[in-house]
Tab-separated table of C-alpha atoms and ligand atoms in Angstrom:
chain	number	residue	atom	x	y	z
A	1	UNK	CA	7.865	11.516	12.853
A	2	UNK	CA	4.768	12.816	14.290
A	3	UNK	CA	2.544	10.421	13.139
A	4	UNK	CA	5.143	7.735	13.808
A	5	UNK	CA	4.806	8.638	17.531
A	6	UNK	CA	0.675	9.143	17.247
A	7	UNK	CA	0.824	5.651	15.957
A	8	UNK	CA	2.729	4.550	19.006
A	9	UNK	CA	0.982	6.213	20.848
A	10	UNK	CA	-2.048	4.552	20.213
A	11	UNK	CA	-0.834	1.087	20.181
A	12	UNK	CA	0.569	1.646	23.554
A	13	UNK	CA	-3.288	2.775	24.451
A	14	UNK	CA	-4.479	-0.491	22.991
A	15	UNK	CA	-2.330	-2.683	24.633
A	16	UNK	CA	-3.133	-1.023	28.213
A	17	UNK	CA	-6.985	-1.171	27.072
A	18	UNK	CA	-6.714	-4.840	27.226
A	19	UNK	CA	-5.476	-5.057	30.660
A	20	UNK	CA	-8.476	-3.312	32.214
A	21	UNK	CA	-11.012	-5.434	33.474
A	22	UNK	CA	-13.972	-5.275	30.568
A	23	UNK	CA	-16.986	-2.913	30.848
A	24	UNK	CA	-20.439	-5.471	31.244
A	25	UNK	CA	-21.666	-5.179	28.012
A	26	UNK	CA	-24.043	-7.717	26.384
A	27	UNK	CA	-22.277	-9.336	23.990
A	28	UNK	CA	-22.569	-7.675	20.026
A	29	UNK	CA	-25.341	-9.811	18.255
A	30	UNK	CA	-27.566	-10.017	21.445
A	31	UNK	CA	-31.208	-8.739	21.018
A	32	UNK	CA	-33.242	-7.026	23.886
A	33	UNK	CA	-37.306	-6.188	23.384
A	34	UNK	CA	-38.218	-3.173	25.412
A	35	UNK	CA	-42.041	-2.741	25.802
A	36	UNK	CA	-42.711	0.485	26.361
A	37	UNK	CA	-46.437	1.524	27.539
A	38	UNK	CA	-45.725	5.038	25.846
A	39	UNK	CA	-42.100	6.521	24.335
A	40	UNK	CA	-41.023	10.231	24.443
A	41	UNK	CA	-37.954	10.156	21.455
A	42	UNK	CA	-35.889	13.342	22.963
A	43	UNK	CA	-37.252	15.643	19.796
A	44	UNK	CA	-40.877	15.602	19.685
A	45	UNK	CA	-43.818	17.026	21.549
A	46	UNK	CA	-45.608	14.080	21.807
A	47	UNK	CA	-45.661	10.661	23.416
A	48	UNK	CA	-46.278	7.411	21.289
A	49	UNK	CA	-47.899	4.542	22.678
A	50	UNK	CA	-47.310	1.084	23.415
A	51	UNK	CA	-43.876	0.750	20.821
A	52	UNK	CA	-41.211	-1.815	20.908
A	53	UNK	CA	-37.700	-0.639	20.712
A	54	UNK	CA	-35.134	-3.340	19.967
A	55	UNK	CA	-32.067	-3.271	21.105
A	56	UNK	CA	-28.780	-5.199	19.574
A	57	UNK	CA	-25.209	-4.941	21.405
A	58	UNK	CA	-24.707	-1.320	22.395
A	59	UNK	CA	-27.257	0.349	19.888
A	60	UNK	CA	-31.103	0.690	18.766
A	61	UNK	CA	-32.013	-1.036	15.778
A	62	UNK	CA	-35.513	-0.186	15.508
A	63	UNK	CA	-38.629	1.256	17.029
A	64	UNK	CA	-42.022	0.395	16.313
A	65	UNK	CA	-45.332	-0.774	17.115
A	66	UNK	CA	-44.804	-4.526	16.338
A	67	UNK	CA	-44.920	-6.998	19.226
A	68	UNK	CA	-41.719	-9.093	20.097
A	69	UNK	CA	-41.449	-12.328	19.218
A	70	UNK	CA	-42.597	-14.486	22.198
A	71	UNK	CA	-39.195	-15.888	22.759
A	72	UNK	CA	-37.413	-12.994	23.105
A	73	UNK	CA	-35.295	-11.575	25.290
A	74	UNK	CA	-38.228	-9.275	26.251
A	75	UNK	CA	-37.905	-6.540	29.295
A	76	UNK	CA	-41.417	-5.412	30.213
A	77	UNK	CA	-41.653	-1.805	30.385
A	78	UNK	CA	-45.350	-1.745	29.353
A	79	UNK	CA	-46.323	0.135	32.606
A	80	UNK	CA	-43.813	2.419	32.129
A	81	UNK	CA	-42.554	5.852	29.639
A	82	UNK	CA	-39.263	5.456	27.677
A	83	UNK	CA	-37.623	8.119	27.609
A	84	UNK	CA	-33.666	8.905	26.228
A	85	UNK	CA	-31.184	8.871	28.905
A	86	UNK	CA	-31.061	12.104	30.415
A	87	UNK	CA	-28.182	14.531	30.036
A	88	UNK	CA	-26.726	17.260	32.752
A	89	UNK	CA	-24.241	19.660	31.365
A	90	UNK	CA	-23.110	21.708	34.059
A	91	UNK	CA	-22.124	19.366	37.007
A	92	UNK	CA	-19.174	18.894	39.744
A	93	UNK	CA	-18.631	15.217	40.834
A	94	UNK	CA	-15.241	16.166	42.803
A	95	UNK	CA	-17.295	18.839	44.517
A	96	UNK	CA	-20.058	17.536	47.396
A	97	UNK	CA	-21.710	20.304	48.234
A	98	UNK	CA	-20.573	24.383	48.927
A	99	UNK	CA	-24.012	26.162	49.989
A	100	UNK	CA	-21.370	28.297	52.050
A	101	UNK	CA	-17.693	29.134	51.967
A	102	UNK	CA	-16.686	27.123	54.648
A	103	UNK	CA	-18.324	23.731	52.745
A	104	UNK	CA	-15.821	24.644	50.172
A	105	UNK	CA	-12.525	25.633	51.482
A	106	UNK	CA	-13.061	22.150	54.169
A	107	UNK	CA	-13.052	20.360	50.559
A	108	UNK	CA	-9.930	21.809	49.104
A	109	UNK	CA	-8.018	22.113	52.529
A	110	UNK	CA	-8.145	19.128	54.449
A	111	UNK	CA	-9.775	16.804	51.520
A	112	UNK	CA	-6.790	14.390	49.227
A	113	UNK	CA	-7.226	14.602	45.478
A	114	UNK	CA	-7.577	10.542	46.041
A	115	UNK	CA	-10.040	10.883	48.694
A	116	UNK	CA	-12.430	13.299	46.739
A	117	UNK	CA	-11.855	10.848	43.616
A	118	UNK	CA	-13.185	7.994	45.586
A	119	UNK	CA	-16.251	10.027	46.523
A	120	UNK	CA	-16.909	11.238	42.841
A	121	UNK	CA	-17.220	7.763	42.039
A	122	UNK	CA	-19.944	7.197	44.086
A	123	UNK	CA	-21.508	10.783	42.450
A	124	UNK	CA	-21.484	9.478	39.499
A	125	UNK	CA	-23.118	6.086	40.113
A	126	UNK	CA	-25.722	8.217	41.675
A	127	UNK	CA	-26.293	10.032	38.148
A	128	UNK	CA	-26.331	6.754	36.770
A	129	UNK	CA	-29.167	5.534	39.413
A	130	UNK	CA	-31.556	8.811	38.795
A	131	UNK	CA	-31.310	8.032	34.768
A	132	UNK	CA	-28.326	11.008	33.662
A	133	UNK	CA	-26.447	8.473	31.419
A	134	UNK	CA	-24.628	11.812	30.377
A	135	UNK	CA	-22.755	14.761	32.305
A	136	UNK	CA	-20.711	17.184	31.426
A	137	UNK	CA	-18.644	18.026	34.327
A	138	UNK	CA	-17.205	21.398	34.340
A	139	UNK	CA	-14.517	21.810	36.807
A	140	UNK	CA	-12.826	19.870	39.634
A	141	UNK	CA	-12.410	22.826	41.729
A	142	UNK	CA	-9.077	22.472	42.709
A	143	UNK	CA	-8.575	18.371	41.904
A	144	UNK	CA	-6.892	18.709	39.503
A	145	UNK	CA	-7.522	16.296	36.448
A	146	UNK	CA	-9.361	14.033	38.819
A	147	UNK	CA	-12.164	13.784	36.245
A	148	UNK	CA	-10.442	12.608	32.910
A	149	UNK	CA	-9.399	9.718	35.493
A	150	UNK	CA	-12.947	9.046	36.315
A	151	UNK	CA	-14.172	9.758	32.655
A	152	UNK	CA	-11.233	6.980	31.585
A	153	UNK	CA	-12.185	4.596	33.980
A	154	UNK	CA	-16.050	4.202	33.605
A	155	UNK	CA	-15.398	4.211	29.910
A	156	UNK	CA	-13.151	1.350	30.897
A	157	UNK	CA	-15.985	-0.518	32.810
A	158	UNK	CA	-14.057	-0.012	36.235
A	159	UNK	CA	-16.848	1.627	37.910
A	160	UNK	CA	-20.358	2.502	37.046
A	161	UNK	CA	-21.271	6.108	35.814
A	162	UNK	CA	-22.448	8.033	32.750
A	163	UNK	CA	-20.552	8.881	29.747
A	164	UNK	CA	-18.310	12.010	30.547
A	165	UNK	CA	-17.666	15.419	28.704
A	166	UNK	CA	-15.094	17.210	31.452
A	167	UNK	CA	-13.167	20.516	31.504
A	168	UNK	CA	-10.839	20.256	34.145
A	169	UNK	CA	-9.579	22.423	35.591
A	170	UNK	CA	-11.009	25.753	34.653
A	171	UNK	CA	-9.637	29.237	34.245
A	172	UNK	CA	-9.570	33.047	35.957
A	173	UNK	CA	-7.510	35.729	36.386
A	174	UNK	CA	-5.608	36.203	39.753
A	175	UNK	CA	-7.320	37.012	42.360
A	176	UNK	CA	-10.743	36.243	40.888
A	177	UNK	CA	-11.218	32.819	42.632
A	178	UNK	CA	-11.303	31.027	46.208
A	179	UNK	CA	-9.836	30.286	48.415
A	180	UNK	CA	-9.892	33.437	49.035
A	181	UNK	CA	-8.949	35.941	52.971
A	182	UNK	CA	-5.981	33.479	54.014
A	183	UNK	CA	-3.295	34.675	55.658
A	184	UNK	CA	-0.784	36.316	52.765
A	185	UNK	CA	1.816	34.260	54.129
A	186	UNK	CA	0.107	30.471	53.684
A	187	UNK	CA	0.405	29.449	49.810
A	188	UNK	CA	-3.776	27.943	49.588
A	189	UNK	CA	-5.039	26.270	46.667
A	190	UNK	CA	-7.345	27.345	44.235
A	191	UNK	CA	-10.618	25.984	42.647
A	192	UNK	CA	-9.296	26.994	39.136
A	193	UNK	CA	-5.806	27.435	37.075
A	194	UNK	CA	-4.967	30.843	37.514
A	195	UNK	CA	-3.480	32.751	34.029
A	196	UNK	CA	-3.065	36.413	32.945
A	197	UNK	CA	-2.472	37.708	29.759
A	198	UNK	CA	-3.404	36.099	26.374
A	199	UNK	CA	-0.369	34.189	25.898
A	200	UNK	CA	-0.222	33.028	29.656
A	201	UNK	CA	-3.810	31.763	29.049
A	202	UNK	CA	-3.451	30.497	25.807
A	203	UNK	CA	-0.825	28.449	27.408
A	204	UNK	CA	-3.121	26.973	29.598
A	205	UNK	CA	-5.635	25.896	27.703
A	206	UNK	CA	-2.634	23.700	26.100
A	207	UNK	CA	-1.896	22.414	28.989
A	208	UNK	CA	-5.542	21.297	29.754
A	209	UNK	CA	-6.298	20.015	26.664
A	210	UNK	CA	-3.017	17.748	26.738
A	211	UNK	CA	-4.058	16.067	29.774
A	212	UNK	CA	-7.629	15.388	28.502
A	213	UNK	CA	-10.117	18.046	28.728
A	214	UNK	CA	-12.877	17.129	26.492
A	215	UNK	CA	-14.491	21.398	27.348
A	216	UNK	CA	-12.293	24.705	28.360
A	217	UNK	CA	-14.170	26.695	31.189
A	218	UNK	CA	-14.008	29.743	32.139
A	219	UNK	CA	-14.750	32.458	34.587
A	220	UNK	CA	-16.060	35.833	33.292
A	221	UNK	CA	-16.949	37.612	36.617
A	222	UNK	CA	-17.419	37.781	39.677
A	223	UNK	CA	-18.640	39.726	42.833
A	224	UNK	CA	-22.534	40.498	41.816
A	225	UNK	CA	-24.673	43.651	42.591
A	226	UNK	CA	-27.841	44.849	41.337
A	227	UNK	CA	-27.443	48.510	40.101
A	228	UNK	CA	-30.393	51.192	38.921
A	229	UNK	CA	-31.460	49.710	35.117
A	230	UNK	CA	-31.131	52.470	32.510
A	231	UNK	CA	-33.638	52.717	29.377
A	232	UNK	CA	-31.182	49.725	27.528
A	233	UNK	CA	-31.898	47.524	30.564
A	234	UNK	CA	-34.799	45.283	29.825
A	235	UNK	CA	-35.410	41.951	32.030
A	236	UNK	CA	-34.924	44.297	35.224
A	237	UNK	CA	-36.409	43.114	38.846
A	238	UNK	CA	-37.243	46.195	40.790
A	239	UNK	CA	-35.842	47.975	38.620
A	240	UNK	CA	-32.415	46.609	39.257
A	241	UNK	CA	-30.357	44.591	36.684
A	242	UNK	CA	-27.190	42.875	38.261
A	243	UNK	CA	-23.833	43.772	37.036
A	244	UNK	CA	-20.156	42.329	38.016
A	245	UNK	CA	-17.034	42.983	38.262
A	246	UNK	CA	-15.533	41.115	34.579
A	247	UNK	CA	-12.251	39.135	35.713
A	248	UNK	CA	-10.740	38.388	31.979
A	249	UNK	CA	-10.336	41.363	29.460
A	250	UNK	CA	-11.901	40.648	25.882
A	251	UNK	CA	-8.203	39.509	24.704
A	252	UNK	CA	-7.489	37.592	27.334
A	253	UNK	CA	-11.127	35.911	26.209
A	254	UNK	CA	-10.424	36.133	22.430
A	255	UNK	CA	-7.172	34.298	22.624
A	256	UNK	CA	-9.083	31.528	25.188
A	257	UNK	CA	-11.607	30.623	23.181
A	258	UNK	CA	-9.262	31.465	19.982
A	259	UNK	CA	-7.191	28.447	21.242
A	260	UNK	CA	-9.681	25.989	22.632
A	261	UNK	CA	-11.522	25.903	19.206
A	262	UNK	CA	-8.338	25.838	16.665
A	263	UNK	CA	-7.724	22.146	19.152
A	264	UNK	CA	-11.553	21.672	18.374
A	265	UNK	CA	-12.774	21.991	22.049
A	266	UNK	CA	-15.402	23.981	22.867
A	267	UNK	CA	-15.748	26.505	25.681
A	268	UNK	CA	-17.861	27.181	28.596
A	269	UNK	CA	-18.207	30.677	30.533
A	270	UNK	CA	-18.941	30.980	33.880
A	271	UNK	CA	-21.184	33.912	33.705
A	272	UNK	CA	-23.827	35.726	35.505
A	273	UNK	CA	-24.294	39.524	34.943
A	274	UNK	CA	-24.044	41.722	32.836
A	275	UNK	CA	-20.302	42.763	31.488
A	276	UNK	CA	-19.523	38.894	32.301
A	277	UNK	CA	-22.249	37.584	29.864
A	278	UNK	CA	-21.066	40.422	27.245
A	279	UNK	CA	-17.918	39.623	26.779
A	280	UNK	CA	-18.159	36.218	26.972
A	281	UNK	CA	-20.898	36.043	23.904
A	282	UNK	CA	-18.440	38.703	21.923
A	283	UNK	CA	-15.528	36.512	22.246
A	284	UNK	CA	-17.876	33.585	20.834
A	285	UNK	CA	-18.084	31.082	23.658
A	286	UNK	CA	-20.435	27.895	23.413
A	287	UNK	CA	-22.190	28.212	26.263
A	288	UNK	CA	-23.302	30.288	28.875
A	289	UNK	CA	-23.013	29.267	32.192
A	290	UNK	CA	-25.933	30.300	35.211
A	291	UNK	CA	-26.283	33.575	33.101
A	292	UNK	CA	-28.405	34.957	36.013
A	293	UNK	CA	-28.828	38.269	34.118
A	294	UNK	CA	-28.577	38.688	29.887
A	295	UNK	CA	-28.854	42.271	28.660
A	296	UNK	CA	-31.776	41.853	25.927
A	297	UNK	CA	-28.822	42.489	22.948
A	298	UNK	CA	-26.175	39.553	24.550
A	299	UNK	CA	-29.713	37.240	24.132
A	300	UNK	CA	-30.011	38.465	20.035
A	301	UNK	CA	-26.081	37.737	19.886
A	302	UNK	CA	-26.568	34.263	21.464
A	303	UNK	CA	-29.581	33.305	19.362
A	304	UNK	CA	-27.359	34.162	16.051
A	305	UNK	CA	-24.084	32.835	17.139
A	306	UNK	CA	-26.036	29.937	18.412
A	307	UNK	CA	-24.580	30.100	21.965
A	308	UNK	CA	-26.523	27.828	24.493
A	309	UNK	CA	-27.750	29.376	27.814
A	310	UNK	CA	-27.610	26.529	30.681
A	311	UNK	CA	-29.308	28.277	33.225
A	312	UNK	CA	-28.648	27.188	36.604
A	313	UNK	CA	-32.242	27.830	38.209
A	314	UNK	CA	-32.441	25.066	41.139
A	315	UNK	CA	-29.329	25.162	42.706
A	316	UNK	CA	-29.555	28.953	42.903
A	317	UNK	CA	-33.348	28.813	44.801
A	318	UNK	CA	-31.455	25.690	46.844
A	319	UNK	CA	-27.854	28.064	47.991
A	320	UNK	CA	-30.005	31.508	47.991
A	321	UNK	CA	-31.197	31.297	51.710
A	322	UNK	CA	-27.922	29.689	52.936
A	323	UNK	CA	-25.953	32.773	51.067
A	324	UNK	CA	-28.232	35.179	52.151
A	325	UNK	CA	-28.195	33.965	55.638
A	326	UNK	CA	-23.962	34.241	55.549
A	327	UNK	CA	-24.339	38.037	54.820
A	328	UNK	CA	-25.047	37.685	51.024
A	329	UNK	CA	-28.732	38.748	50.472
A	330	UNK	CA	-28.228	39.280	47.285
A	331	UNK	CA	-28.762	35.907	46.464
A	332	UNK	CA	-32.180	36.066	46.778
A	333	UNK	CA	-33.383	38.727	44.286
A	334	UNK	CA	-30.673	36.766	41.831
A	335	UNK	CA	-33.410	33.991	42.277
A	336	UNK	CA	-35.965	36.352	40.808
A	337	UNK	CA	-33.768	37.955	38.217
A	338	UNK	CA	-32.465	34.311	36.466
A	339	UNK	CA	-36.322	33.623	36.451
A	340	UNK	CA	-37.104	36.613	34.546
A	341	UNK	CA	-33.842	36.132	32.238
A	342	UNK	CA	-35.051	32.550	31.468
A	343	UNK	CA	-38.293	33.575	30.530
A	344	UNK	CA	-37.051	36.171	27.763
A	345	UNK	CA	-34.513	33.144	26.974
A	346	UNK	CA	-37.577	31.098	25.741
A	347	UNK	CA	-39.611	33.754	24.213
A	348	UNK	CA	-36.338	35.389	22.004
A	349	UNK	CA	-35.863	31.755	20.787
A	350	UNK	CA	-32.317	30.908	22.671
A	351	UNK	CA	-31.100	27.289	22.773
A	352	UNK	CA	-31.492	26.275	26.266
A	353	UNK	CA	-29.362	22.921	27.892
A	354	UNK	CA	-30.370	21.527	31.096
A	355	UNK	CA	-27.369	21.867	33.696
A	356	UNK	CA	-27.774	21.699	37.591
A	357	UNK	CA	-24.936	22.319	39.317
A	358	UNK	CA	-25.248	19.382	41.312
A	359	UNK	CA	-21.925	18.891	43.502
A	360	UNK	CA	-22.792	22.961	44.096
A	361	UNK	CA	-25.466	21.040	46.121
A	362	UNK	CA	-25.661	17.713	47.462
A	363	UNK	CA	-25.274	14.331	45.327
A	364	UNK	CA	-28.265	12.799	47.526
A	365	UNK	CA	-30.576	15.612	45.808
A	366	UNK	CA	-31.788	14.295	42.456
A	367	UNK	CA	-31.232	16.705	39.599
A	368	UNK	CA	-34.055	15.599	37.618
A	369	UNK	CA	-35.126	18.303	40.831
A	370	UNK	CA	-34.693	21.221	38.510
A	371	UNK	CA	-37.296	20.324	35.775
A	372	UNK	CA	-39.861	22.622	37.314
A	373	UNK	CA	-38.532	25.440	38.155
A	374	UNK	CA	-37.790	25.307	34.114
A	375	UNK	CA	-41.861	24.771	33.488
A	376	UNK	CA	-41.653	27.643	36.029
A	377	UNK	CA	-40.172	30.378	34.184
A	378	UNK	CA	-41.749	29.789	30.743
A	379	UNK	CA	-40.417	26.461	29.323
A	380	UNK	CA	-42.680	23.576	28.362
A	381	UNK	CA	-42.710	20.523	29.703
A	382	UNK	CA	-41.522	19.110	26.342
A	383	UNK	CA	-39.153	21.973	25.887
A	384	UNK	CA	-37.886	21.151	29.087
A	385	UNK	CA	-37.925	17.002	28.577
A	386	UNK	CA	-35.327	18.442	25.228
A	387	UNK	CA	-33.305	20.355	27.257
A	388	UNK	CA	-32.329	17.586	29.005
A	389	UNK	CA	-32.064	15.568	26.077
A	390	UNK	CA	-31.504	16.436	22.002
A	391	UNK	CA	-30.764	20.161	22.841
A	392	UNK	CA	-28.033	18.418	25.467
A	393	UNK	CA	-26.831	16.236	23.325
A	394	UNK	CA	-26.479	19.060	20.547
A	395	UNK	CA	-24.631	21.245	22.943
A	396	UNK	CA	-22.190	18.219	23.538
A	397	UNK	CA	-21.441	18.002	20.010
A	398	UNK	CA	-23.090	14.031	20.465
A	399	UNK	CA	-26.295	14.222	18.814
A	400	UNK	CA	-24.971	11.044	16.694
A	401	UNK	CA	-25.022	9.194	19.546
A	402	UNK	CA	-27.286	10.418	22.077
A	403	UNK	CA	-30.249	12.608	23.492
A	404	UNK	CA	-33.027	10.906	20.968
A	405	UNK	CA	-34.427	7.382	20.844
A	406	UNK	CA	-33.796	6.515	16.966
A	407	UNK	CA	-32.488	3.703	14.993
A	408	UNK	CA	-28.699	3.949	15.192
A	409	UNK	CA	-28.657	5.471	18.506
A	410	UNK	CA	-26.715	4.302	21.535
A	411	UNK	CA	-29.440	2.750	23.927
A	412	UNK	CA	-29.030	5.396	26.183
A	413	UNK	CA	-32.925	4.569	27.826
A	414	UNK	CA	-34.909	4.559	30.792
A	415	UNK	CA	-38.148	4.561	32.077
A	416	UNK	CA	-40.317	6.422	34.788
A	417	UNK	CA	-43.941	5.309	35.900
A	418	UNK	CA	-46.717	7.901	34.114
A	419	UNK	CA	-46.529	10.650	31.680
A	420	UNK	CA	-43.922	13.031	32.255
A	421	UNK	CA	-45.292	15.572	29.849
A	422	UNK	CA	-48.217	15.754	32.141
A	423	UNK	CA	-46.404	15.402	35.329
A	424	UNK	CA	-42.146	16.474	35.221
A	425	UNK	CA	-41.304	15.158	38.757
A	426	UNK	CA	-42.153	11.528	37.572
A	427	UNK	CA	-38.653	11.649	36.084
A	428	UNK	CA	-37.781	12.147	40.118
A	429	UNK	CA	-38.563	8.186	40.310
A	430	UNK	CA	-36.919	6.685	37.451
A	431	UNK	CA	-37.234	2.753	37.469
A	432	UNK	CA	-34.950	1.709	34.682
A	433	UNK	CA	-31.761	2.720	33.374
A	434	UNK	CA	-29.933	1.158	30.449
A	435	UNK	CA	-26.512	2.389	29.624
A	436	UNK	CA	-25.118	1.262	26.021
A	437	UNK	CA	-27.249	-1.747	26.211
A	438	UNK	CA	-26.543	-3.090	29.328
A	439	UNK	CA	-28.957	-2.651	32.404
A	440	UNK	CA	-27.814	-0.731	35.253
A	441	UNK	CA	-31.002	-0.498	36.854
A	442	UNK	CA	-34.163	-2.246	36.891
B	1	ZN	ZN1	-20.736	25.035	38.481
């Protein structure tokens, strides 16, 4: 019976697939030459020089150092670097922009669902145009499942934008999560589904994976301070580390992440101090978001449970003055202490995925912005190049696919003028982006 229904299911899926108007997509047995002056493959420290990479329908077939055949369809990069298609893990395309509280509550209280969709269309064209032919968008903040519609539809070839990972929309606890200091009588939204209790939250996750959340997110904490570090406390600034209040109890977490992997989804955890970060890790997350401050043992239990850190450097320079300037100057020396925690990231070994945050700041900021402040705090510029590409990709669970140029890969490419191993803001002025195969911009 179940199957039966599956199988229905999916024919109804085909038949509606055929109705939607087709993605532009070369057709399967055409052949494109890209000349490439040099070629960084996503997993290497080096660059190669002048190689062809040929591409047939949607994939690569081959890279080399042979020139193409004079009549060719030939697309002359030869000034240029290939590079993969770059990848952003932590992003918010229903979100433009929350440097303050106000930005933020404006979205969710006098914003539709329909009329923040239509503006995270043009968000994710924009990721398209600066060369992130991947995202992972982790949370709607209060629009509900906004983003498996805009996943569905750019798979569909509606509109233009990168392939999609989403979550949804994200967990916490009551009273863990804006908006936040209404009057008690007004019924306000929220940025996140609110559950307590392991079977209330194991409930939810459900619920979010049956309408279409590819990731499960979740908060760990909240409200930040620095406190006096003790002798355990390495990675201090001033000799402060920052703590939290934690929002889920390590049940509440065990039977999250318990849930989300039995359906095969992984889970992302909101967290940035140190009980947050603690429990998350212990209750075996995949990834840790921001993660402004890791206690020196959460790092050793993240390098052998192979839990990414995405750490969240730019957009918390970009919001620190803003914050600090609304009452919060906290945010500043959080600045210094994510710095210090991504440096002992790099030295202890952790995996590291580049993730911005953009939507936390402004679409019309390019998040290829972040690569220094990586090269910054310890990372280099190849290191950095991989975060936003194979170690991405391997965090997404799409290594097959993406984050490397290699035979068999999707021809996820583009190209930016100079070396970017010598210089990381060239990938600020990307010139060509291929999607799949077909050219979105040239
Ligand atoms: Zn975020």
């Amino acid at each position: 019976m179940r199957f039966i229904t599956t199988l229905l299911t999916a024919l109804v899926l085909a038949g509606s697939a055929l109705a939607q108007p087709k993605p532009v997509q070369p057709a399967p047995s055409a052949i494109t030459y890209l000349r490439c002056g040099a070629l960084f493959d996503g997993k290497g420290d080096q660059l190669r020089r002048d190689v062809t990479i040929v591409v047939e329908g949607e994939h690569i077939r081959e890279i080399s150092g042979a020139a193409p055949p004079a009549d060719g369809n030939i697309i002359d990069l030869s000034r240029m670097t290939c590079l993969p298609g770059l990848i952003d893990v932590h992003t918010h395309v229903l979100l433009q922009g929350d440097i303050t509280a106000e930005d933020y509550d404006v979205q969710l209280l006098k914003q539709s669902v329909a009329y923040r969709a239509i503006q995270a269309t043009v968000s994710a064209r924009r990721a398209l145009e600066y060369g992130f032919t991947t995202i992972r968008d982790l949370e709607t903040e209060g629009a509900g499942y906004a983003d498996v519609d805009l996943r569905n539809a750019i798979n569909r070839g509606i509109v233009p934008g990168p392939r999609m990972k989403v979550a949804t929309r994200a967990l916490d606890v009551t009273g863990a999560y804006p908006l936040q200091g209404y009057n008690w009588q007004l019924d306000v939204p929220h940025g996140v589904q609110l559950c307590d209790g392991p079977d209330d939250c194991r409930k939810a996750v459900r619920e979010q994976i049956s309408h279409g959340a590819d990731w499960i997110k979740v908060y760990v904490d909240r409200s930040y301070y620095f406190q006096a570090a003790s002798g355990t406390h390495l990675g201090a600034v001033n000799g402060q580390i920052l703590n939290d209040i934690p929002t889920f109890t390590l049940d509440e977490l065990r039977a999250i992440v318990d849930e989300a992997h039995r359906q095969r989804r992984p889970v992302a955890a909101h967290a940035m101090a140190l009980q947050g970060v603690h429990n998350a890790v212990e209750a075996g997350v995949d990834s840790i978001e921001h993660g402004d401050y890791i206690a020196p043992e959460d790092l050793q239990t993240m390098l052998r449970k192979g839990i990414f850190y995405v750490p969240t450097i730019f957009v918390g320079e970009y919001v620190a003055e803003g914050r600090a300037r609304a009452g919060a100057p906290v945010w500043l020396d959080m600045v210094k202490i994510n710095g210090e925690t991504l440096r002992r990231a790099v030295a202890a070994g952790v995996k590291i995925a580049y993730g911005t945050d953009v939507g936390g700041f402004d679409w019309g900021i390019n998040m290829a912005v972040q690569f220094p402040s990586m090269i910054k705090y310890g990372m280099s510029p190849a290191q950095a190049l991989r975060s936003a590409t194979s170690s991405a990709a391997e965090l997404l669970r799409m290594q097959d696919q993406v984050g490397s140029l290699e035979p068999g890969k999707l021809a996820d490419i583009i190209a930016v003028p100079g070396d970017p191993l010598a210089d990381v803001t060239v990938l600020q002025k990307v010139g060509f982006v291929m999607k799949g195969g077909a050219v979105f911009r040239k």
